[in-house]
Structure formats: C-alpha cells, structure tokens
Coordinates of C-alpha atoms and ligand atoms in Angstrom, one line a residue:
M1 CA -2.9 -13.5 28.5
I2 CA 0.8 -13.4 29.4
N3 CA 2.0 -10.2 30.9
R4 CA 5.0 -8.8 29.2
R5 CA 7.1 -8.2 32.3
A6 CA 6.3 -11.6 33.7
F7 CA 7.3 -13.1 30.4
I8 CA 10.6 -11.3 30.3
A9 CA 11.3 -12.4 33.8
S10 CA 10.8 -16.0 33.0
A11 CA 12.1 -15.8 29.5
S12 CA 15.6 -17.0 30.3
A13 CA 14.2 -20.4 31.2
V14 CA 12.2 -20.7 27.9
P15 CA 13.7 -21.2 24.5
L16 CA 12.8 -18.1 22.6
I17 CA 11.0 -17.9 19.3
G18 CA 11.0 -14.6 17.6
T19 CA 12.0 -11.1 18.4
A20 CA 15.0 -9.7 20.2
Q21 CA 12.6 -8.0 22.7
G22 CA 11.7 -11.4 24.0
V23 CA 8.0 -11.1 23.0
L24 CA 6.7 -14.5 21.9
A25 CA 5.8 -14.6 18.2
Q26 CA 2.1 -15.5 17.7
T27 CA -0.2 -16.5 14.9
Q28 CA -2.8 -13.9 14.2
R29 CA -5.8 -15.6 12.7
Y30 CA -8.3 -13.7 10.6
T31 CA -11.2 -14.5 8.3
L32 CA -11.9 -12.0 5.6
R33 CA -15.1 -12.4 3.7
P34 CA -15.4 -10.4 0.5
E35 CA -19.1 -9.7 0.1
R36 CA -21.7 -7.2 -0.9
V37 CA -22.3 -4.6 1.8
M38 CA -24.9 -1.9 2.2
S39 CA -23.0 1.3 2.6
D40 CA -23.8 5.0 2.8
I41 CA -20.2 6.1 2.3
S42 CA -21.1 8.3 -0.7
G43 CA -24.0 9.8 1.1
V44 CA -26.6 7.5 -0.4
R45 CA -27.3 4.0 1.0
Q46 CA -26.5 1.4 -1.7
P47 CA -24.9 -2.0 -2.3
L48 CA -21.2 -1.8 -2.6
L49 CA -18.4 -4.3 -1.8
G50 CA -16.5 -4.8 1.4
F51 CA -15.0 -7.4 3.8
N52 CA -17.0 -8.9 6.7
G53 CA -19.8 -6.4 6.2
Q54 CA -17.5 -3.4 6.3
L55 CA -16.4 -0.9 3.8
P56 CA -13.4 -0.3 4.1
G57 CA -12.6 -3.8 5.3
P58 CA -11.5 -4.3 8.9
T59 CA -8.0 -3.3 9.9
I60 CA -5.9 -6.4 10.4
R61 CA -2.9 -6.3 12.7
A62 CA 0.0 -8.3 13.9
R63 CA 3.2 -7.6 15.7
Q64 CA 6.5 -7.8 13.8
G65 CA 7.6 -11.4 13.8
D66 CA 4.1 -12.8 14.1
T67 CA 2.5 -14.9 11.4
F68 CA -0.7 -13.9 9.7
D69 CA -3.1 -16.8 9.0
I70 CA -5.9 -15.4 6.9
A71 CA -8.8 -17.3 5.4
V72 CA -10.4 -15.5 2.5
E73 CA -13.9 -16.8 2.0
N74 CA -15.3 -15.5 -1.2
A75 CA -19.0 -14.6 -0.6
L76 CA -19.2 -12.5 -3.8
E77 CA -21.0 -13.7 -6.9
E78 CA -17.8 -13.3 -8.9
G79 CA -14.2 -14.4 -8.5
T80 CA -11.7 -12.5 -6.4
L81 CA -8.2 -12.5 -5.0
V82 CA -6.5 -10.7 -2.1
H83 CA -3.1 -9.1 -2.4
W84 CA -1.1 -7.9 0.7
H85 CA 0.4 -4.7 -0.6
G86 CA 3.9 -4.0 0.5
L87 CA 4.6 -7.1 2.4
R88 CA 7.7 -9.1 1.5
L89 CA 6.1 -12.5 1.7
P90 CA 6.5 -15.9 0.0
N91 CA 5.5 -15.8 -3.6
P92 CA 2.6 -18.3 -3.4
M93 CA 0.9 -15.9 -0.9
D94 CA 1.0 -12.8 -3.1
G95 CA -2.5 -13.1 -4.5
V96 CA -1.9 -12.5 -8.2
N97 CA -3.8 -14.5 -10.7
V98 CA -1.9 -15.9 -13.7
L99 CA 1.4 -15.5 -11.8
T100 CA 0.9 -16.9 -8.3
Q101 CA -2.6 -18.5 -8.0
D102 CA -6.0 -19.0 -9.6
V103 CA -8.9 -16.7 -8.9
I104 CA -10.9 -17.8 -5.8
P105 CA -14.3 -18.7 -7.2
P106 CA -17.6 -17.7 -5.5
N107 CA -18.2 -19.8 -2.3
A108 CA -14.6 -21.0 -2.3
S109 CA -11.9 -20.0 0.2
F110 CA -8.1 -19.7 0.2
N111 CA -5.8 -19.6 3.1
Y112 CA -3.0 -17.1 3.2
R113 CA -0.2 -17.6 5.7
F114 CA 2.9 -15.4 5.9
K115 CA 5.2 -13.9 8.4
A116 CA 5.0 -10.2 9.2
N117 CA 8.7 -9.4 8.7
D118 CA 8.5 -5.7 8.4
A119 CA 6.8 -3.3 10.9
G120 CA 4.8 -0.6 9.3
T121 CA 1.7 0.5 7.4
F122 CA 0.5 -1.8 4.7
W123 CA -2.9 -2.7 3.1
Y124 CA -4.8 -5.4 1.4
H125 CA -7.0 -5.2 -1.6
S126 CA -8.6 -7.2 -4.4
H127 CA -6.1 -8.0 -7.1
Y128 CA -8.8 -9.3 -9.5
I129 CA -10.5 -6.9 -11.9
S130 CA -9.2 -4.5 -9.3
Y131 CA -10.1 -1.2 -11.0
D132 CA -13.7 -2.4 -10.4
Q133 CA -13.5 -4.3 -7.2
V134 CA -11.3 -1.9 -5.4
S135 CA -13.3 1.1 -6.6
R136 CA -16.4 -0.6 -5.0
G137 CA -14.7 -1.1 -1.6
L138 CA -12.5 -4.2 -1.5
F139 CA -9.6 -2.9 0.5
G140 CA -8.5 -2.4 4.1
A141 CA -5.5 -1.5 6.2
L142 CA -2.9 -4.0 7.3
I143 CA -0.7 -2.9 10.2
V144 CA 2.4 -4.5 11.6
D145 CA 3.3 -3.1 15.0
E146 CA 6.9 -2.7 15.9
A147 CA 8.2 -5.3 18.4
D148 CA 8.8 -2.2 20.6
P149 CA 6.1 0.3 19.4
P150 CA 6.8 4.0 19.8
D151 CA 5.1 5.6 22.8
V152 CA 2.2 7.6 21.3
D153 CA -1.2 8.5 22.7
H154 CA -3.2 7.5 19.6
D155 CA -2.4 5.4 16.6
I156 CA -4.7 6.6 13.8
T157 CA -5.2 5.3 10.3
V158 CA -6.5 7.5 7.5
L159 CA -7.7 6.1 4.2
L160 CA -7.9 8.7 1.4
F161 CA -11.0 7.4 -0.3
D162 CA -12.2 8.5 -3.7
M163 CA -15.4 7.4 -5.4
L164 CA -17.1 8.3 -8.7
I165 CA -20.8 8.9 -8.2
G166 CA -23.5 9.8 -10.7
G167 CA -26.1 12.6 -10.4
D168 CA -28.3 10.3 -8.2
G169 CA -25.5 10.0 -5.7
R170 CA -24.9 6.4 -6.4
Y171 CA -21.7 4.6 -7.5
S172 CA -21.2 5.2 -11.2
E173 CA -21.5 1.9 -13.1
E174 CA -20.1 3.5 -16.2
F175 CA -16.6 2.6 -17.3
P176 CA -16.2 4.6 -20.5
P177 CA -12.9 4.1 -22.5
G178 CA -11.8 7.5 -21.5
Q179 CA -11.4 6.3 -17.9
F180 CA -8.7 4.0 -18.9
T181 CA -6.7 6.0 -21.4
G182 CA -6.2 9.2 -19.6
P183 CA -5.6 10.1 -15.9
G184 CA -7.9 7.3 -14.9
R185 CA -11.2 7.0 -13.1
L186 CA -11.1 10.1 -10.9
G187 CA -13.9 10.3 -8.3
N188 CA -16.0 13.2 -7.2
V189 CA -16.4 12.0 -3.6
E190 CA -13.1 12.5 -1.9
Q191 CA -12.9 11.9 1.8
A192 CA -10.3 11.1 4.5
L193 CA -11.7 8.2 6.5
F194 CA -10.2 8.4 10.1
S195 CA -10.1 5.4 12.4
E196 CA -10.8 7.8 15.3
Q197 CA -13.4 10.6 15.6
T198 CA -11.6 13.1 17.8
V199 CA -8.2 13.7 19.3
A200 CA -7.0 15.7 22.4
Q201 CA -5.0 18.8 22.0
G202 CA -1.5 18.1 23.2
A203 CA -1.6 14.4 22.4
C204 CA 1.2 12.8 20.6
I205 CA -0.2 10.8 17.7
R206 CA 0.9 8.5 14.9
L207 CA -1.0 9.1 11.7
R208 CA -0.9 6.4 9.1
L209 CA -2.0 7.9 5.7
L210 CA -2.9 5.4 3.0
N211 CA -4.2 6.0 -0.5
P212 CA -6.4 3.1 -1.6
S213 CA -8.1 5.0 -4.4
V214 CA -8.0 3.5 -7.9
D215 CA -6.4 6.4 -9.8
R216 CA -6.2 9.6 -7.8
V217 CA -2.8 11.1 -6.8
Y218 CA -3.5 13.1 -3.7
N219 CA -1.6 16.3 -2.9
V220 CA -2.0 16.1 0.8
G221 CA -1.7 19.1 3.1
I222 CA -1.9 18.6 6.9
A223 CA -2.7 21.3 9.4
G224 CA -2.8 21.0 13.2
L225 CA 0.2 18.9 13.8
E226 CA 3.8 19.6 14.8
G227 CA 6.1 16.7 14.1
Q228 CA 7.7 14.6 11.4
I229 CA 7.2 12.2 8.5
V230 CA 8.7 9.0 9.8
A231 CA 8.0 6.4 7.2
L232 CA 7.0 6.0 3.6
D233 CA 5.3 2.8 2.1
G234 CA 5.7 1.1 5.5
M235 CA 9.5 1.7 5.7
P236 CA 10.9 4.0 8.4
L237 CA 13.0 6.8 7.0
V238 CA 16.7 6.8 7.8
Q239 CA 16.2 10.5 8.5
P240 CA 12.7 11.7 9.5
R241 CA 11.7 14.9 7.7
P242 CA 9.4 17.9 8.4
I243 CA 5.7 17.6 7.5
S244 CA 5.0 19.3 4.2
Q245 CA 2.6 19.2 1.3
M246 CA 3.2 15.8 -0.4
S247 CA 2.0 13.6 -3.2
L248 CA 0.5 10.4 -2.3
A249 CA -0.2 8.2 -5.3
P250 CA -2.5 5.2 -5.4
G251 CA -1.1 2.4 -3.2
Q252 CA 1.4 4.7 -1.3
R253 CA 1.5 5.3 2.5
C254 CA 3.0 7.9 4.8
D255 CA 3.4 7.7 8.5
I256 CA 3.6 10.8 10.7
I257 CA 4.4 11.1 14.4
A258 CA 3.4 14.5 15.8
D259 CA 1.9 16.5 18.5
V260 CA -1.7 17.8 18.1
T261 CA -1.7 21.6 18.3
Q262 CA -5.0 22.3 16.5
P263 CA -7.9 20.3 15.0
V264 CA -6.2 18.0 12.4
V265 CA -7.3 19.1 8.9
L266 CA -6.4 17.2 5.8
T267 CA -6.6 18.8 2.3
D268 CA -6.1 17.8 -1.3
F269 CA -4.7 20.6 -3.4
G270 CA -5.9 22.9 -0.6
A271 CA -9.5 21.6 -0.4
E272 CA -10.5 20.0 2.9
I273 CA -11.2 16.3 2.7
G274 CA -11.5 15.5 6.4
R275 CA -10.8 16.6 9.9
L276 CA -10.2 15.3 13.4
P277 CA -11.9 17.8 15.9
L278 CA -10.4 18.3 19.3
S279 CA -11.9 16.7 22.4
G280 CA -10.3 18.5 25.3
Q281 CA -6.7 18.7 26.2
T282 CA -4.0 16.4 27.5
N283 CA -0.6 17.1 29.0
P284 CA 2.0 17.4 26.3
R285 CA 4.7 14.8 26.3
R286 CA 8.1 15.7 27.9
A287 CA 10.3 13.3 26.0
P288 CA 11.5 14.0 22.4
L289 CA 9.3 12.6 19.5
P290 CA 9.7 8.8 19.4
R291 CA 11.7 7.4 16.4
L292 CA 11.1 4.1 14.5
A293 CA 13.7 1.4 14.1
L294 CA 14.6 0.6 10.5
N295 CA 13.3 -2.5 8.8
H296 CA 15.8 -4.8 7.3
M297 CA 17.1 -3.4 3.9
P298 CA 19.2 -5.9 1.9
R299 CA 22.3 -4.2 0.7
P300 CA 23.4 -4.6 -2.9
S301 CA 26.6 -6.6 -3.3
G302 CA 28.4 -7.7 -6.4
Q303 CA 27.5 -6.6 -9.9
I304 CA 24.5 -4.4 -10.5
V305 CA 22.3 -5.5 -13.4
T306 CA 20.6 -2.8 -15.3
A307 CA 17.4 -2.7 -17.3
D308 CA 15.2 0.0 -18.9
L309 CA 11.5 0.3 -18.7
L310 CA 9.7 2.6 -21.1
L311 CA 6.2 3.7 -20.1
Q312 CA 4.2 4.2 -23.2
G313 CA 0.7 4.7 -24.6
G314 CA -2.5 6.3 -23.4
D315 CA -4.5 8.9 -25.2
G316 CA -2.6 9.8 -28.4
G317 CA 0.0 7.0 -27.7
S318 CA 1.4 5.0 -30.6
G319 CA 0.8 1.4 -31.5
H320 CA 2.4 -1.6 -29.7
D321 CA 1.8 -5.3 -29.1
G322 CA -0.8 -6.7 -26.8
F323 CA -4.3 -5.9 -25.8
G324 CA -4.5 -2.5 -24.3
T325 CA -3.8 1.2 -24.5
W326 CA -0.8 1.4 -22.2
A327 CA 2.4 -0.5 -22.8
L328 CA 5.7 -1.2 -21.1
N329 CA 8.7 -1.7 -23.5
D330 CA 6.3 -2.0 -26.4
V331 CA 4.0 -4.7 -24.9
S332 CA 0.6 -4.1 -23.4
G333 CA -0.4 -6.6 -20.8
L334 CA 1.9 -9.2 -19.2
P335 CA 4.7 -10.1 -21.7
R336 CA 5.5 -13.8 -22.4
S337 CA 9.0 -13.4 -20.9
P338 CA 9.9 -11.4 -17.7
L339 CA 11.4 -8.0 -17.8
A340 CA 14.3 -9.5 -15.7
D341 CA 15.1 -13.1 -15.0
V342 CA 17.7 -13.1 -12.2
R343 CA 19.3 -15.2 -9.4
R344 CA 18.2 -14.5 -5.9
G345 CA 20.2 -11.6 -4.4
T346 CA 20.8 -9.8 -7.7
A347 CA 20.7 -6.1 -7.5
L348 CA 18.8 -4.5 -10.3
R349 CA 18.9 -0.9 -11.3
L350 CA 15.9 -0.1 -13.4
T351 CA 15.5 3.1 -15.4
L352 CA 11.8 4.1 -15.6
R353 CA 11.1 6.5 -18.4
N354 CA 7.7 7.9 -18.6
D355 CA 7.1 8.6 -22.3
T356 CA 3.4 9.4 -21.8
A357 CA 1.4 12.5 -21.2
F358 CA 0.2 11.2 -17.8
D359 CA 1.6 10.4 -14.4
H360 CA 2.1 6.7 -13.3
V361 CA 2.9 5.0 -10.1
M362 CA 5.0 1.9 -10.6
H363 CA 4.5 -0.8 -7.9
L364 CA 6.8 -3.8 -7.5
H365 CA 5.5 -6.9 -5.6
G366 CA 7.4 -8.8 -3.0
H367 CA 10.2 -6.2 -2.6
H368 CA 11.0 -2.7 -1.7
F369 CA 13.4 -0.6 -3.7
W370 CA 15.4 2.6 -3.4
E371 CA 14.4 5.6 -5.5
M372 CA 17.7 6.9 -6.8
R373 CA 18.5 10.6 -6.5
D374 CA 18.9 12.2 -9.9
Q375 CA 22.4 13.5 -10.3
T376 CA 24.3 12.1 -7.3
G377 CA 23.6 8.5 -7.7
E378 CA 22.8 8.2 -4.0
V379 CA 19.9 6.1 -2.8
G380 CA 16.8 8.0 -1.6
D381 CA 13.6 6.6 -0.1
Y382 CA 13.0 2.9 0.3
R383 CA 9.5 2.3 -1.2
D384 CA 7.3 -0.2 -2.9
S385 CA 5.6 2.3 -5.3
T386 CA 7.2 5.2 -7.1
L387 CA 5.4 8.1 -8.8
V388 CA 6.9 9.0 -12.1
R389 CA 5.4 12.1 -13.5
A390 CA 4.6 12.7 -17.2
G391 CA 7.8 13.0 -19.1
E392 CA 10.0 12.2 -16.1
Q393 CA 12.7 9.6 -15.7
R394 CA 13.6 7.8 -12.5
D395 CA 16.0 5.0 -11.6
I396 CA 15.2 2.6 -8.9
L397 CA 17.5 0.1 -7.3
C398 CA 16.2 -3.2 -5.9
V399 CA 17.9 -6.2 -4.4
L400 CA 15.8 -9.0 -5.7
D401 CA 16.2 -11.4 -2.8
N402 CA 12.7 -12.9 -2.8
P403 CA 12.3 -15.9 -5.1
G404 CA 9.3 -16.1 -7.3
V405 CA 7.4 -14.4 -10.1
W406 CA 6.6 -10.8 -9.2
M407 CA 4.3 -8.3 -10.8
L408 CA 5.5 -4.8 -11.6
H409 CA 2.7 -2.5 -12.7
C410 CA 1.1 0.9 -12.6
H411 CA -1.0 1.2 -9.5
M412 CA -3.4 3.5 -11.2
L413 CA -5.7 0.5 -11.5
S414 CA -7.4 1.7 -14.7
H415 CA -3.9 1.8 -16.3
Q416 CA -3.1 -1.7 -15.0
A417 CA -6.3 -3.0 -16.4
D418 CA -5.5 -1.5 -19.8
G419 CA -2.1 -3.1 -20.1
M420 CA 0.4 -1.3 -17.9
A421 CA 1.9 -4.4 -16.3
T422 CA 5.0 -6.6 -16.5
W423 CA 6.8 -9.1 -14.3
L424 CA 10.1 -10.3 -12.9
R425 CA 11.5 -13.7 -12.1
V426 CA 13.8 -14.4 -9.2
T427 CA 15.2 -17.9 -8.9
Ligands
C2O501 CU1 -1.5 -3.0 -4.5 CU2 -0.3 -5.3 -7.6 O1 -1.0 -4.2 -6.0
CU502 CU1 -0.4 4.5 -14.9

C-alpha cells in the first residue's frame, strides 16, 4: 500500500488523477449478495433478508473521487434491485425498475459502477417491492469519506431500525390495507443500531444517523454529546448548528461531530432506543471541532421553471386516476408523462402541497435540492428528501443537471407502493 506522505512527495513526477489533495483515485470493488439470512434482530431467531449474510447489509465505503464497482448477485428466490440513495450518479446506475433497468431475477447479477462525487453519509436499499424487501432487511450504509477527512477519534454509523413483529416475536407477514392508506407500516421494535459498542469519555466522534425504516418518522433526541450537526442527507451544512431534537424521516440522514461527555443515549419522542456506554476516558481534543468542506452545489442560472405537486389521497382521500390510494397531481402510480421535462441545467422550483391528513417525505433521485425558507425566499438546507407535514406546503429548488429519468416519490415506502410516485426527465 502506498503511504500518503511518500505519494505526495513523488506526486509531482506522476500525472495525477483525482482529487486536489493528491490522493490517487481508486476503484472500490464490492460484491453484494441479497439473500435470506437468519437473524435475531427482533429478539427471536428467524429468516429475514440481508446482504452477504448480514442484516443490515455491510457498510460499503469509498473515498471521494473513487469509483464504486459493485456486483449485485441476486441470491433471493424473487427479483430485486439496488438503489444508491442520495448519490448523484449516472441514470443507468440508479436501480429503478421501469425507469432505469429491469429487475434482477433470481440467480442473475448486475454490475453497478459509478463515481463517488460527493463525500458524506448515504445508503443503499432494495428498490423493488421495497415496502416488503426493505422492511425485511435489504438495506445498508454507504459512506464516502472526504478526500481530507475530519480528525475524529471514532466514526460511528447509527441505523434507526424499525420492525413490526407479531405476538410470537416474529416479523409480521401481514400487510393489511390500513398499513398503506394511513401513516404506514409502523413497527413495534425500534432500535438504534450502532456500528461500535462503546466510546471513551472525552473522545471526539462523528455520528452518522440514518433512518432506513419503511415508514417511521423519528423524533430523535441525543444526550451525552457536546457539538454540532454538520450535515443533512450527506451534504455538509454551510453553517453547522447546535444539536437539538430533530425529525428524521425515512431515507434521511444527519451527521454530527461532537465530544462525548456522558454515555450517548438516543431517544425517539423521549423513549430510549439505544445507547453507547462509556469505556474509560481519553484526553479531550485541544483544537476546535473539525468542519466539513461543502460538496459541489450547482447554482441556478437563467430562468427558473416552476411546477406544482399536489400530494393527495390516503384514508378519506378523494378519487383520482391510477391504481392506488395515494396520488400526485391526480394520478396514482407513475404517470405516462413526466412531471417536468427539461433541458440539463434547468432550475426547477417545485411547490409541494400536502393536501392529505398524513406526513410525507418526498425524495428525488439523482439530485439534491434546496428546501426554500417560507417567507424570505432564501434557500435553506440542501437535501435529497424533504418532510412535508400534513397540511403543509414547501417549495424546493433544484438544478436539474443530471441527464436521465428520475423518480420523485414519497419515501414512506408503503405510500410509494400505493401510488405516491412520479418522475422527471432531464435531457
Ligand atoms: Cu431511497 Cu427511490 O429511494
Ligand atoms: Cu407518504
């Protein structure tokens, strides 16, 4: 393995590929095998789903500028697809049936290859019958390390897992209609799965929170840390902010950099869902908390195109076209024509109006977008999924600079399955 200092010393003689820091870009090869796994995650040992024998699947990792080369070998008895949530990648690699590829049948494989352009916390999950496959365990974390990573003692991933079990402690095989038309399939086993078991008091840590649950919006509280929220949905904040109680909807992520002052305890609406006990002490850092460099954010230029998206349906909702209970602009399920059909580089301002009695989290593929601040018209956070509460309205602004056909859907996967999905075309 090439030592970094040695490489930099000799770098002037070598034509550089990749990052400004002079670290050679590499290809990170992985094989992910969706398969049945025996798991006791709910407290009872039973067959569920996972990747490479693990539930959640293994964390896959690259350095910013590297290329992922991932063979997905389907060892299930049913079809599947893998989507790389939050990555701005080429359209054919997006893992969406109907729009970008066919389902991978049992015993077949598909090779995904894409560059890790953005550093941050992302994830991968099944995008086929996802309300079912993800709820059984077909998800994992995907991390892109900064070219020059912040100096922390521990880099810890936390998956906010939620599973519905029956009286026998086993995964509930029931999918009654009410799970699709209301708030979704909410579990009764909530747990924060930490990638480490303990942490030292005084250590500086990075905590990557990720909500892979099918429908639950967590209201996360964090005790035992003193520091800042530094990124949302993989994208570093322009201005880090204090740690506070926050909503984390399905698909969303939040990165924190902080010092450990007490055992780290995570809560959902005040109820404990997991903790990291202390294992001794370490000398506290002397330098200020490390910051993250921003990822590239394409700036809107020229005319801004506008569109409206009305979120409709659910329990008590009125009739509309298409197959399901939920609808977007009067159509349930993917409409024949895209919500927007634009040239690459077009800035789209989309007004999301939630006309239902339930919350929704709208996720756009292949891009990030700004949540607009209500009155001022200023841009807020740069995210890939936005939570729009019942009855609320929110504008998002997106520079559609990635050519292809991109899904826009509610990431409450029961809602997506029941029609809450549309798409955009960028040419
Ligand atoms: Cu996280 Cu369309 O998905
Ligand atoms: Cu929804």
